[in-house]
Coordinates of C-alpha atoms in Angstrom, one line a residue:
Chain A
X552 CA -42.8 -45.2 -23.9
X553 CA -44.8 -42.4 -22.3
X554 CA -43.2 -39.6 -20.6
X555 CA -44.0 -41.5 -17.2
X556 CA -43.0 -44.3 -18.4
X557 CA -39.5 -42.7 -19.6
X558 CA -39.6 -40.8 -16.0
X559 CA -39.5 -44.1 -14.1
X560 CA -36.8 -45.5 -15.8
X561 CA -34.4 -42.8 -15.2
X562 CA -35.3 -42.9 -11.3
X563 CA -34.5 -46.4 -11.2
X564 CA -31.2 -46.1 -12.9
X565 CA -30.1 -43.2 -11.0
X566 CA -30.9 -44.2 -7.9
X567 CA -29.6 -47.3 -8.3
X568 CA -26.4 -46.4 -10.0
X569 CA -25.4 -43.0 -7.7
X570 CA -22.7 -43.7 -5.6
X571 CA -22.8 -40.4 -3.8
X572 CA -26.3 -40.5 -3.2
X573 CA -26.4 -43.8 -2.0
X574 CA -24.1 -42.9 0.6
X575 CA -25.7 -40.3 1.9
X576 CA -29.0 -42.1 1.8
X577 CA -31.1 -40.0 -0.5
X578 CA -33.8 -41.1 -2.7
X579 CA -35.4 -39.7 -5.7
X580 CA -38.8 -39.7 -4.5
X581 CA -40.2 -38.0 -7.6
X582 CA -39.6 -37.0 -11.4
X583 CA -41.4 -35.1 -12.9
X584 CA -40.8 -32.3 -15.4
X585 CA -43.4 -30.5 -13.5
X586 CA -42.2 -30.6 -9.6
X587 CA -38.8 -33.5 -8.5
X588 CA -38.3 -34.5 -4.9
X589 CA -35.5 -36.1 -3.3
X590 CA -36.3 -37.8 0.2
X591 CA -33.2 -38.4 2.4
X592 CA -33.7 -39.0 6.7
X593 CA -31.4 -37.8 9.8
X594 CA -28.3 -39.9 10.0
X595 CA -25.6 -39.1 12.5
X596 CA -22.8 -39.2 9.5
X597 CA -24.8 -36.1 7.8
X598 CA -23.5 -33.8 10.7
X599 CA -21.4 -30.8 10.0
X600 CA -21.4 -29.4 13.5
X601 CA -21.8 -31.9 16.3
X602 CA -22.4 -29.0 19.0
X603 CA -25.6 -28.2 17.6
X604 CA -26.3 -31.7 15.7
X605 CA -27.4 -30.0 12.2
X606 CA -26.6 -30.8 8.7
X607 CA -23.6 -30.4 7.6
X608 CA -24.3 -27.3 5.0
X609 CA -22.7 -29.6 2.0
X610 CA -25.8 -32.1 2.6
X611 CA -27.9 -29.2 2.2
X612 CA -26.0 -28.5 -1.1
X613 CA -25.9 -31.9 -2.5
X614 CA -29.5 -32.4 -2.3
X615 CA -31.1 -29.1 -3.6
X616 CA -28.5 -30.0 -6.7
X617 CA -29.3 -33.3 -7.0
X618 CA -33.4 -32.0 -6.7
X619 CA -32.4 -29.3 -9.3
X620 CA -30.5 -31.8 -12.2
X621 CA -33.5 -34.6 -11.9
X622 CA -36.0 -31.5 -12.9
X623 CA -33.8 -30.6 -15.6
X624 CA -33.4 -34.0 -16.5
X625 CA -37.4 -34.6 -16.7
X626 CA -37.7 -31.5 -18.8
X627 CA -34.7 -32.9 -21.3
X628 CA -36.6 -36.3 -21.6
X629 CA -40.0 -34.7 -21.6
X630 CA -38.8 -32.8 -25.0
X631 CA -37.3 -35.9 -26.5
X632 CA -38.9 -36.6 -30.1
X633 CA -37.2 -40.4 -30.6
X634 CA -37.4 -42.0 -27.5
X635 CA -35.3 -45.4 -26.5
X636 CA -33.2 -45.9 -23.4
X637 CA -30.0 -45.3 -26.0
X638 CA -31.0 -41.9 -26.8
X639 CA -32.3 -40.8 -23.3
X640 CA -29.2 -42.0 -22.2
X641 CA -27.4 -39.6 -24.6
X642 CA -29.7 -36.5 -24.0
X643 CA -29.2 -36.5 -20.3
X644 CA -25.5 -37.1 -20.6
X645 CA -24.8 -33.5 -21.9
X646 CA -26.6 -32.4 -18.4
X647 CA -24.7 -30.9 -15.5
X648 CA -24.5 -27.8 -13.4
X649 CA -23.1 -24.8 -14.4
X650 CA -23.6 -22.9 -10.8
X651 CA -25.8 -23.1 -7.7
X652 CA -26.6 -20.8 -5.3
X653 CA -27.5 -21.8 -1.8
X654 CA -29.3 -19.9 0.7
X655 CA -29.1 -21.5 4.2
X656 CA -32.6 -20.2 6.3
X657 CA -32.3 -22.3 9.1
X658 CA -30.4 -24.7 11.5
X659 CA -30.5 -28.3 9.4
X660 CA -32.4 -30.2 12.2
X661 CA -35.3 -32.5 11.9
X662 CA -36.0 -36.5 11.6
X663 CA -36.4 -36.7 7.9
X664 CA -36.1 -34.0 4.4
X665 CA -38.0 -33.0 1.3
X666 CA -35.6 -31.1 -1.3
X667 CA -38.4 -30.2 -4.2
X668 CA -37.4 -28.4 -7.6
X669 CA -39.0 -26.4 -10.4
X670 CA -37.8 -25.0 -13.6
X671 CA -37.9 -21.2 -13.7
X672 CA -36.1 -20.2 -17.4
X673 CA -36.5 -23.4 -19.2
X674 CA -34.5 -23.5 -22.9
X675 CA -33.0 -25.7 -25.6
X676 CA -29.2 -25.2 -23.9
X677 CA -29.9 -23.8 -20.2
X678 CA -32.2 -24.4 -17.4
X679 CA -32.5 -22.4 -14.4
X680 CA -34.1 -24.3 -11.5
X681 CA -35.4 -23.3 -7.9
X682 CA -35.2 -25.5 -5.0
X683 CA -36.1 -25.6 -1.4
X684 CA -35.5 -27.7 1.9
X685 CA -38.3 -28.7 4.2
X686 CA -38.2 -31.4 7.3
X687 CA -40.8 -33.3 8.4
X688 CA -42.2 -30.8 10.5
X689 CA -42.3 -27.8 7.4
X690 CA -39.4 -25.9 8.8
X691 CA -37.8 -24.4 5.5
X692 CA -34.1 -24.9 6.1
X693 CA -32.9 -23.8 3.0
X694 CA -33.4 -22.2 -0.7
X695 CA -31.4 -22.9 -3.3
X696 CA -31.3 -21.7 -7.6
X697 CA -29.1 -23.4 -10.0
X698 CA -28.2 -22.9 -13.6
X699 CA -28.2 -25.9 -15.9
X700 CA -26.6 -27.0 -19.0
X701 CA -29.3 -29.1 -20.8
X702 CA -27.9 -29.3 -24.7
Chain B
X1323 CA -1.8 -19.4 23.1
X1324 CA 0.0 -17.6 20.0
X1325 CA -2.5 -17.0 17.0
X1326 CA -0.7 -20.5 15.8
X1327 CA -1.3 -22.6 18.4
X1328 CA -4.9 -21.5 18.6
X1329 CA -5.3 -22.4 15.1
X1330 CA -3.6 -25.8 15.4
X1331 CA -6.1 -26.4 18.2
X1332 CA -8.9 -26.0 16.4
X1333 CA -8.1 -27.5 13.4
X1334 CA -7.5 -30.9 15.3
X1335 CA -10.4 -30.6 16.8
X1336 CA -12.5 -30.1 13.8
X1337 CA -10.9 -32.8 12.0
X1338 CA -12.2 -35.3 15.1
X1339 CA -15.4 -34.1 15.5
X1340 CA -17.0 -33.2 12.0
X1341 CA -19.0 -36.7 11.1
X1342 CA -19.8 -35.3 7.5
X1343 CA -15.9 -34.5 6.8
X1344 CA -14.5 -37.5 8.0
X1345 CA -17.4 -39.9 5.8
X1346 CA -15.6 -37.4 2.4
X1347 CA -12.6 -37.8 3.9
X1348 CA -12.0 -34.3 4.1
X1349 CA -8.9 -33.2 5.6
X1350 CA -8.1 -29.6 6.9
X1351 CA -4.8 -28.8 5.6
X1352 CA -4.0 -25.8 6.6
X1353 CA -5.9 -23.8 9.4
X1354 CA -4.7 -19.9 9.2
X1355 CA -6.2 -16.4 8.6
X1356 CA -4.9 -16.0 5.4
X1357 CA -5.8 -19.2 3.3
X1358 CA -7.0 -22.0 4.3
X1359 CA -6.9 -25.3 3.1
X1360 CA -9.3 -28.8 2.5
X1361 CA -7.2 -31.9 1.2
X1362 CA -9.0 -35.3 0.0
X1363 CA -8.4 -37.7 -2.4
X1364 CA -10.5 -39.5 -5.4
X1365 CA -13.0 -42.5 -3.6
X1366 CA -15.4 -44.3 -5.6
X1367 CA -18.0 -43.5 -3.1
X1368 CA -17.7 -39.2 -3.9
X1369 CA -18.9 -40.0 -7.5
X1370 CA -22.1 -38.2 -9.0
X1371 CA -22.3 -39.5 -12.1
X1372 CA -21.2 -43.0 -12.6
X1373 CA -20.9 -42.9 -16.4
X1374 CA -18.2 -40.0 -16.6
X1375 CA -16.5 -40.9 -13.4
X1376 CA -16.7 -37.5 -11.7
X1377 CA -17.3 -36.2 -8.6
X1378 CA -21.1 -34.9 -7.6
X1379 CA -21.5 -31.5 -7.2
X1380 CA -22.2 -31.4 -3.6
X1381 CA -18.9 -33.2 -3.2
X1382 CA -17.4 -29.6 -4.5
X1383 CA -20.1 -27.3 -3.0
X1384 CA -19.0 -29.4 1.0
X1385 CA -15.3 -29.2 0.1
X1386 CA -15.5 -25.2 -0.7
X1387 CA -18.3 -24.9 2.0
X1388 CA -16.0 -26.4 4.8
X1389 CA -12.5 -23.7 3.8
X1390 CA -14.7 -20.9 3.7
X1391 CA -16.0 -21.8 7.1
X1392 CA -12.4 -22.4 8.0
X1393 CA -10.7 -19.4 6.6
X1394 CA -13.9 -17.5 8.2
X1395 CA -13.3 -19.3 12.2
X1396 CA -9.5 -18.3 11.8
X1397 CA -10.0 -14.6 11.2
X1398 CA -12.9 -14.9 14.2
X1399 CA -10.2 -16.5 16.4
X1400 CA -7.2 -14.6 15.5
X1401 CA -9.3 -11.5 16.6
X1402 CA -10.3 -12.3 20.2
X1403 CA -9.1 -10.5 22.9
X1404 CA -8.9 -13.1 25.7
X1405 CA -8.1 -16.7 24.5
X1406 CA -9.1 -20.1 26.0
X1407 CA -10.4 -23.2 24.8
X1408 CA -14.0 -22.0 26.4
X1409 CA -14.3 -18.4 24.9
X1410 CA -12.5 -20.1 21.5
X1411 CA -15.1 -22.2 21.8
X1412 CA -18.2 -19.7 22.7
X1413 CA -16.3 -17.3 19.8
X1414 CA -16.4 -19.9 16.9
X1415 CA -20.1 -21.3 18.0
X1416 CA -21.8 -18.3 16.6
X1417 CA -20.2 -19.1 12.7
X1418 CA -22.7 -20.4 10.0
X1419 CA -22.9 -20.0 6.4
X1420 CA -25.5 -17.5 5.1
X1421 CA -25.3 -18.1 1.4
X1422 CA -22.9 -20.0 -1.1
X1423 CA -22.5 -19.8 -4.8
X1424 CA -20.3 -22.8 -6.5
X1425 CA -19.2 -22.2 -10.1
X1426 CA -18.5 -25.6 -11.6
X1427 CA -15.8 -24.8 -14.4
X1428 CA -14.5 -28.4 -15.3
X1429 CA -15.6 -32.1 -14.4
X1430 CA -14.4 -33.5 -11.4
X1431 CA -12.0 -35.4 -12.4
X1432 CA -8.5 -36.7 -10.7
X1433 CA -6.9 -38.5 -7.8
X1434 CA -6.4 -35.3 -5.3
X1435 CA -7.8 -32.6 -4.8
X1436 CA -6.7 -29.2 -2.9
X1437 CA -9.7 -26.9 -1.8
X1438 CA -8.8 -23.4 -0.8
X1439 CA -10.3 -20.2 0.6
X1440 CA -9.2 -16.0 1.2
X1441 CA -11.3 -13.7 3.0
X1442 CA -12.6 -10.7 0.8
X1443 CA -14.4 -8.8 3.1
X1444 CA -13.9 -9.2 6.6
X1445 CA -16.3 -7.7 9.5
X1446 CA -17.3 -8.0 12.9
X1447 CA -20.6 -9.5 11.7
X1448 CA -20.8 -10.4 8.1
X1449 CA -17.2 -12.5 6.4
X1450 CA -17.1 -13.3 3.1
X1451 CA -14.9 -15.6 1.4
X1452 CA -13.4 -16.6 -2.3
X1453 CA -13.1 -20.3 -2.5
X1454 CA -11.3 -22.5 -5.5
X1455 CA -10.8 -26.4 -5.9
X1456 CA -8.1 -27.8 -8.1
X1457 CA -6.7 -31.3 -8.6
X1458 CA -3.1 -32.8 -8.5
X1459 CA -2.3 -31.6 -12.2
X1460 CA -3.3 -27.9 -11.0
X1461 CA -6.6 -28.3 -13.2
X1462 CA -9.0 -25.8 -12.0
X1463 CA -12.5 -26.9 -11.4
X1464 CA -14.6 -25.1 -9.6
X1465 CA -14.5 -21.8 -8.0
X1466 CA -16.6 -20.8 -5.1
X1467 CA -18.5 -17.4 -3.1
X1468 CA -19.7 -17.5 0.4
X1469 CA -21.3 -15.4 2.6
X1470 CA -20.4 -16.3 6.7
X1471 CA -22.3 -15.2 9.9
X1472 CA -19.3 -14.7 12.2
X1473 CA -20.4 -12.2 15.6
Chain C
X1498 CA -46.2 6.9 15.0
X1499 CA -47.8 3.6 14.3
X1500 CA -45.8 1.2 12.1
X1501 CA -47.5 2.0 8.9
X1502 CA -46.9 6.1 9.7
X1503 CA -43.4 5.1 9.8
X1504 CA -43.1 3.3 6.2
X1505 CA -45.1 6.5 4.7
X1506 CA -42.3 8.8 6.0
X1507 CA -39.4 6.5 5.0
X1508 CA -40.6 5.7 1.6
X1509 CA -41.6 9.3 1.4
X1510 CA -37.9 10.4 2.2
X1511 CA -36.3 7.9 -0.2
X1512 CA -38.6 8.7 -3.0
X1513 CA -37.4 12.5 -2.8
X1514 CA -33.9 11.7 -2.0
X1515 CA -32.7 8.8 -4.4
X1516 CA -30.5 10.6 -7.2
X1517 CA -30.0 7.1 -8.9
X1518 CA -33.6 5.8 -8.9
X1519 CA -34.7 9.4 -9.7
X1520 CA -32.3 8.9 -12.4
X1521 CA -34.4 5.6 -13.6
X1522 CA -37.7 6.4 -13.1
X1523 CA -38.0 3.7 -10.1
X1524 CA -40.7 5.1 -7.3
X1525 CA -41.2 2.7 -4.3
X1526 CA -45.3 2.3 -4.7
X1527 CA -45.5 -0.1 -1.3
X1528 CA -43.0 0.4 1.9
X1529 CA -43.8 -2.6 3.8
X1530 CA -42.4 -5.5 6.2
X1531 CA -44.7 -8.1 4.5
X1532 CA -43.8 -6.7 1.3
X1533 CA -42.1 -4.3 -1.1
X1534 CA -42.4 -3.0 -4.8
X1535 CA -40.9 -0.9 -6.9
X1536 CA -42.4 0.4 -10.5
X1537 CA -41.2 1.7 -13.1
X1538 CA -41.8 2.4 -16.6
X1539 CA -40.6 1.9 -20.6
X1540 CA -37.9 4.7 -20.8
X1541 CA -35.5 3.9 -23.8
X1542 CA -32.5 5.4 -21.6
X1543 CA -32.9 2.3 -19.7
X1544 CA -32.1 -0.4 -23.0
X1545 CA -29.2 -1.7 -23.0
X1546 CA -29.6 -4.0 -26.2
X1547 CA -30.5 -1.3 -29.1
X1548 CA -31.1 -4.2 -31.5
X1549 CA -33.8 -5.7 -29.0
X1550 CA -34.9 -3.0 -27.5
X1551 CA -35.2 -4.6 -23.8
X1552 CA -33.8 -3.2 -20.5
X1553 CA -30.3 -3.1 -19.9
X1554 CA -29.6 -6.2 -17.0
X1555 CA -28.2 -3.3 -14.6
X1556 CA -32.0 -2.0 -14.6
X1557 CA -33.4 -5.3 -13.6
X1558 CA -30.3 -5.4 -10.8
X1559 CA -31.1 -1.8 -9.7
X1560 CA -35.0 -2.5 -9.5
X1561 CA -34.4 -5.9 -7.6
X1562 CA -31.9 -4.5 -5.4
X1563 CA -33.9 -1.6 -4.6
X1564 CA -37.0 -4.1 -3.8
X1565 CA -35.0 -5.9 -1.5
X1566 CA -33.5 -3.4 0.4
X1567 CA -37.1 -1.4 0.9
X1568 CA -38.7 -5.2 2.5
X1569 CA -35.9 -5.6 4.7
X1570 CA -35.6 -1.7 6.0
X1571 CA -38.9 -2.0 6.5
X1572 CA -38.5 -4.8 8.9
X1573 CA -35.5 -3.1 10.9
X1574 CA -38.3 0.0 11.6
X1575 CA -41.3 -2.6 12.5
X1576 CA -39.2 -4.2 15.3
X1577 CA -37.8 -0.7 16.6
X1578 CA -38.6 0.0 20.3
X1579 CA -38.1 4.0 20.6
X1580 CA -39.3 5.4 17.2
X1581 CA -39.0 9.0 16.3
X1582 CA -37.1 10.3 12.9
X1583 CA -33.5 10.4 14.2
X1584 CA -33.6 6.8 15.3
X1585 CA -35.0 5.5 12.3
X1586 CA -32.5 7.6 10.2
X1587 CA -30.0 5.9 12.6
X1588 CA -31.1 2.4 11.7
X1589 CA -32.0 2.3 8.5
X1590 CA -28.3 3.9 7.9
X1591 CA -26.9 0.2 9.1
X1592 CA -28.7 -1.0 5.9
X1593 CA -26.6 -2.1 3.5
X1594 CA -26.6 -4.8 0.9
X1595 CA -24.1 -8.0 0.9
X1596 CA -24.6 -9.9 -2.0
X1597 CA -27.5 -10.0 -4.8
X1598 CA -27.9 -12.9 -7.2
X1599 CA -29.9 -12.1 -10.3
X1600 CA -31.7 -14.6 -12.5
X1601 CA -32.7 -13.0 -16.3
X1602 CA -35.4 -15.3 -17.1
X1603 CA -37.5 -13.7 -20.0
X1604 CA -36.1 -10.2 -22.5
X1605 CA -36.8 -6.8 -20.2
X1606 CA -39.7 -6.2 -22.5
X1607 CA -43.0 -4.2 -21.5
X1608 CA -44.7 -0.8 -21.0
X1609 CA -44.6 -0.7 -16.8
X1610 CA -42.5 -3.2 -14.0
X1611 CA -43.0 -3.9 -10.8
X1612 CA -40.5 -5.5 -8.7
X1613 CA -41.7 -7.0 -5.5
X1614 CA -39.7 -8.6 -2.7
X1615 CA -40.2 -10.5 0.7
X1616 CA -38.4 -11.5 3.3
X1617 CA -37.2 -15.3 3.3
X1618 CA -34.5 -14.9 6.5
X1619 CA -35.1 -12.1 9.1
X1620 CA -32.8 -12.2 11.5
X1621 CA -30.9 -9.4 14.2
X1622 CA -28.2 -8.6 11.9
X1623 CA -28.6 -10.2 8.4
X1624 CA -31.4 -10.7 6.0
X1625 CA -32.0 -12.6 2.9
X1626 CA -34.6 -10.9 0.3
X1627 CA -36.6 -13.1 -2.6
X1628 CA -37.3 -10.6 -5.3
X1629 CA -38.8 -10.9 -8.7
X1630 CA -39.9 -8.6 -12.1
X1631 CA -42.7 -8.7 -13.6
X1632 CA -44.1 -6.8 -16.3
X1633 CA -47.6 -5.4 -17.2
X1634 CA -48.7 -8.3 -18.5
X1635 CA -47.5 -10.5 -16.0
X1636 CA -44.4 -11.8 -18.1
X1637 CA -41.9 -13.0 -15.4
X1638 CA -38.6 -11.0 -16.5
X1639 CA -36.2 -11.7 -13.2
X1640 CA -35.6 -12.9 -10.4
X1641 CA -33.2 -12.1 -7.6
X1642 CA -32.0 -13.8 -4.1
X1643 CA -30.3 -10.8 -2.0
X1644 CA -28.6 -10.5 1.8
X1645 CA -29.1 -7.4 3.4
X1646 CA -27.1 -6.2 6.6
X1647 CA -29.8 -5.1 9.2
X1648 CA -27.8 -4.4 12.3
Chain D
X574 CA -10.1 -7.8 -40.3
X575 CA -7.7 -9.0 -37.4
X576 CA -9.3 -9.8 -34.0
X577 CA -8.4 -6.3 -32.3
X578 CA -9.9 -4.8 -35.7
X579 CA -13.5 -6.6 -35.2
X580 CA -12.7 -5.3 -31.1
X581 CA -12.4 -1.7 -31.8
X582 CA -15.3 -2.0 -34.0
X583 CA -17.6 -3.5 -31.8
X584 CA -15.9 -1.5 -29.0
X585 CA -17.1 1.5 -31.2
X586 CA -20.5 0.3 -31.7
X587 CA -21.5 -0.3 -28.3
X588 CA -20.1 2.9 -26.9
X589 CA -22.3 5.1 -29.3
X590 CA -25.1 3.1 -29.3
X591 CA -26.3 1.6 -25.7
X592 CA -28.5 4.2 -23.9
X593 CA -28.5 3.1 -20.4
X594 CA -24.9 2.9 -20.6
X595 CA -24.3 6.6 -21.5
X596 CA -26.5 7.5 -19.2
X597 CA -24.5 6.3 -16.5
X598 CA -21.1 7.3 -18.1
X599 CA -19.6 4.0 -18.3
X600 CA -17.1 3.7 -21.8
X601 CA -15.7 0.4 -22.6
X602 CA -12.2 1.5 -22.5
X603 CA -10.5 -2.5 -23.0
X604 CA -12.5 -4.2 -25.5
X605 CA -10.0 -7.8 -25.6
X606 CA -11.0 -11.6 -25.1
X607 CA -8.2 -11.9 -22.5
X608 CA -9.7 -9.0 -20.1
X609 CA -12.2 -6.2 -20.7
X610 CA -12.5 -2.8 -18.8
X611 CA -15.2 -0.2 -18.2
X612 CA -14.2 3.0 -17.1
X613 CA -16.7 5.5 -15.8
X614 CA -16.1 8.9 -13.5
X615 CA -18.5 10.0 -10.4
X616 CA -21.2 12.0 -11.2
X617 CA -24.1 12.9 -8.2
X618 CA -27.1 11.4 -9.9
X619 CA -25.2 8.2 -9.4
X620 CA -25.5 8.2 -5.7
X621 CA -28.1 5.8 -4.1
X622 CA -27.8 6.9 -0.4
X623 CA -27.6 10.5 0.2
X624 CA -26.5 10.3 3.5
X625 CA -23.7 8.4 2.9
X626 CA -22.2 9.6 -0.6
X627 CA -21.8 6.4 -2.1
X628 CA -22.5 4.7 -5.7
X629 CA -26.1 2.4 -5.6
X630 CA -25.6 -1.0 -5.9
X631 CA -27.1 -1.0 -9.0
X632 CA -24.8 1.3 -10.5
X633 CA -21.8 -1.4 -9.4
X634 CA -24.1 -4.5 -10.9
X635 CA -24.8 -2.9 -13.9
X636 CA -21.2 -2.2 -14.9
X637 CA -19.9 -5.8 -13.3
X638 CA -22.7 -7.1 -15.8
X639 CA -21.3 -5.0 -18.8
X640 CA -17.7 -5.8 -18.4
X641 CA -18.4 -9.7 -17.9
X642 CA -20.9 -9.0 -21.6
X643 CA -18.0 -7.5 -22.9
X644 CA -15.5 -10.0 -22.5
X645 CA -17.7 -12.8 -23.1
X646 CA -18.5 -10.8 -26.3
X647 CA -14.2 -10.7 -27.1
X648 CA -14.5 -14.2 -27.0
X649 CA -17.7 -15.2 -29.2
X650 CA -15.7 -12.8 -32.0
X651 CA -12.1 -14.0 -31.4
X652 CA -13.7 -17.7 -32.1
X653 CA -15.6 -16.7 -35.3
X654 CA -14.2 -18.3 -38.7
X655 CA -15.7 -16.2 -41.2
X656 CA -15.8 -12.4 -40.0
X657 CA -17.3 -9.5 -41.7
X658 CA -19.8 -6.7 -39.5
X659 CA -23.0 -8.6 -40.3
X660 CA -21.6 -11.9 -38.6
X661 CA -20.3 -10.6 -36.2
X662 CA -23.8 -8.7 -35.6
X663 CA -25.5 -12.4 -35.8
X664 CA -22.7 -13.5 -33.7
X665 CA -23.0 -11.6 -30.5
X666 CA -26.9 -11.2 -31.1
X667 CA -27.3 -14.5 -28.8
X668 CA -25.1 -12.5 -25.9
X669 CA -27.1 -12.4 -22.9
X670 CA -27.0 -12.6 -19.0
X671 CA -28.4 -15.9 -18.0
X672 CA -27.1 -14.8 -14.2
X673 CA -25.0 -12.5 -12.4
X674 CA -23.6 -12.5 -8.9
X675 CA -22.4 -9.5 -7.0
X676 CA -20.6 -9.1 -3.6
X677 CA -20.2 -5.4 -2.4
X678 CA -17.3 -5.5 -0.8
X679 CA -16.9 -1.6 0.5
X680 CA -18.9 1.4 0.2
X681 CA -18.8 3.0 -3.5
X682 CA -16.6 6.0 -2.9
X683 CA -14.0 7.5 -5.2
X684 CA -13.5 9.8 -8.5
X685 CA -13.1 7.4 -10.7
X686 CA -13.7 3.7 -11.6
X687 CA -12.7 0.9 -13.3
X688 CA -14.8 -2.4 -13.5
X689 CA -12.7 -5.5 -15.3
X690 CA -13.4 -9.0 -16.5
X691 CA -12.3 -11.9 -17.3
X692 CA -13.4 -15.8 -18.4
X693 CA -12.9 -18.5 -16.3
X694 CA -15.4 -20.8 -18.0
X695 CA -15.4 -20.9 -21.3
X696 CA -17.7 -22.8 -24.0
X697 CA -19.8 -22.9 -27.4
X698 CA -23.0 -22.3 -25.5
X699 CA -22.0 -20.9 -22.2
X700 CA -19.4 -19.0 -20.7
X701 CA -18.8 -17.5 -16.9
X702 CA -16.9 -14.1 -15.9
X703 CA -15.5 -13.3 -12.8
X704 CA -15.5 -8.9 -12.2
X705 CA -14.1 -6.8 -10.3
X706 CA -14.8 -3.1 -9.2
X707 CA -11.8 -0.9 -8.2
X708 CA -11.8 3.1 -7.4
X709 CA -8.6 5.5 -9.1
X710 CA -7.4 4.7 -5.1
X711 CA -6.9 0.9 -5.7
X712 CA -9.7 -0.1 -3.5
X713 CA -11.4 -3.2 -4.4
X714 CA -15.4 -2.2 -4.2
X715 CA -17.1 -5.3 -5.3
X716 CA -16.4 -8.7 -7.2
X717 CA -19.1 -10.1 -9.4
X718 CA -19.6 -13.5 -11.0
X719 CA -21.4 -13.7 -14.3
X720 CA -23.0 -16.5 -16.3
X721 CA -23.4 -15.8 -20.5
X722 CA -25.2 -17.3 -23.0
X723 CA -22.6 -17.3 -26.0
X724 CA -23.9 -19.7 -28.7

């Protein structure tokens, strides 16, 4: 398996197998080691303050994390020497956040969302990643940087 | 309207209005100047990752998110001079969350869970809040920082 | 005074007037709304690691702070209406900072720093700041994320 | 060597031998895996705002970072099985920021100060710090939150 090859499979299987996500519709659109995207649209149940009808500031949250831990994860995998879908499993197990930080820019209002990720301090036992939130129109809603345990 | 009833008010209405709370179901506990409080309970649906049973990260992040924002509308409301459902209204409109940092200490893990939130600095423009989540065994799993626009 | 005469006299003033970044070494070398930096060079009263020899991670705070607060004072004086000294002395004096998140990416290794910053949220009464290190040879060192009160 | 033997000799070491922190005056004065403390006293060149009389942030980040190093250190050595100087020197070599949060809570006034730590997180590879700044008046000047590389 190449690395895209490795890259695809994880998608599938997360996106598949993510309850949270699922529920709040968002898709990973792209995994990469390079650049991740996750790709979520408007729904009414997203709303945190039905005044001004913007996201609810943990949507915002969820998805920059979410966009931040499939970067890490593509990195992890990308680094892998022996490469099966038992040990990819087992690399990316030991991943999860250690703390985020979330900079909220602008009202959450728009038809459909971009969260994008990149690794800034990439190592064998942390990752730092930064994220940001666009809608369709480019409007940057948000900024986010999160720490990563990755072994 | 006592500072109590005002809070009571609120706090009902929230809990009927805020789509994103009610799809975690997120409850708010306890409304007050002091501390407030999120209650919810364990769903399959608030899992992140499937294989340790956990909840996501942004599950956490919206829980602390949401009693900041709490704790933050009740010192906005027990300040105002002249109280009625308009100006309460007008008063808490103007509250959003600049920034949030969520320090995830411990998996996710139990059947209940109590999110809660102090003001430590308190201003006529700027609030900022100390946020912590624990489950029903008193485990401590994340603690929480955020920064709240609140004049 | 155009805007650009009033950035020369502020950064002029703060230069002289610093004690702390006098202390460091730290000279702000461009006072501008679009942009900010600070240099500074190798003094070994700045290393905190003896062993390592790198900068102590209070110097990279101080240099990022510093970087922030310079981008967004100088967007409080471009939006002023009435501009003389005194009421730039009395705005800037609102400036103060909220909260600063620092990211150590790369050992505070180098000969000469510059920290830059920009302004990611400007608004009437709060601002958030982007700032980075870098040393002479490009090495990214830091980054930082910091909200500024403006008003 | 008992643990509070290997703490007062590291305790030792890095009060005579970290340049940037006798520059500012800071002394570890509780070197202890349960809380650490760093104790400084005013001095003018610590000022950042001339008008206002009133420690720079960076003076506040850099001893939140210290104190949160330090007890982060008091745990790395407490854990140690085999303990003699040049361990623990290999030891608490991989010590190192990864991030740090601070929220300044009220302007940096007072005689004297005290900055304390503690661990709330605690691993083989990372471990986070919550701080605190207090002046010789009780007042509570800042928190910080700290992330560590330990192992």
């Amino acid at each position: 398996m190449d690395k895209h090859q490795r890259f695809a499979l994880v998608a599938q299987l997360w996106n598949q197998n993510m309850p949270f996500n699922q529920l709040l519709g968002f898709e990973i659109s792209r995994f990469d080691d390079e650049r991740s995207e996750i790709s979520f649209s408007w729904q009414d149940k997203l709303i945190g303050n039905p005044m001004q009808k913007i996201l609810h500031g943990g949507v915002t949250a969820s998805a920059l994390d979410l966009a931040g831990g499939v970067v890490a994860a593509a990195n992890i995998i990308a680094n892998m020497d022996e490469v099966n879908p038992k040990t990819i499993q087992e690399n990316i197990s030991k991943l999860g956040t250690i703390d985020l930080r979330t900079d909220f820019l602008r009202p959450g209002r728009g038809e459909h969302f971009v969260a994008s990720a990149h690794i800034i301090r990439s190592g064998s036992k942390v990752a730092v990643a930064r994220m940001e939130l666009h809608n369709e129109l480019g409007d940057h809603i948000a900024f986010g940087t999160g720490t990563y345990m990755v072994g």
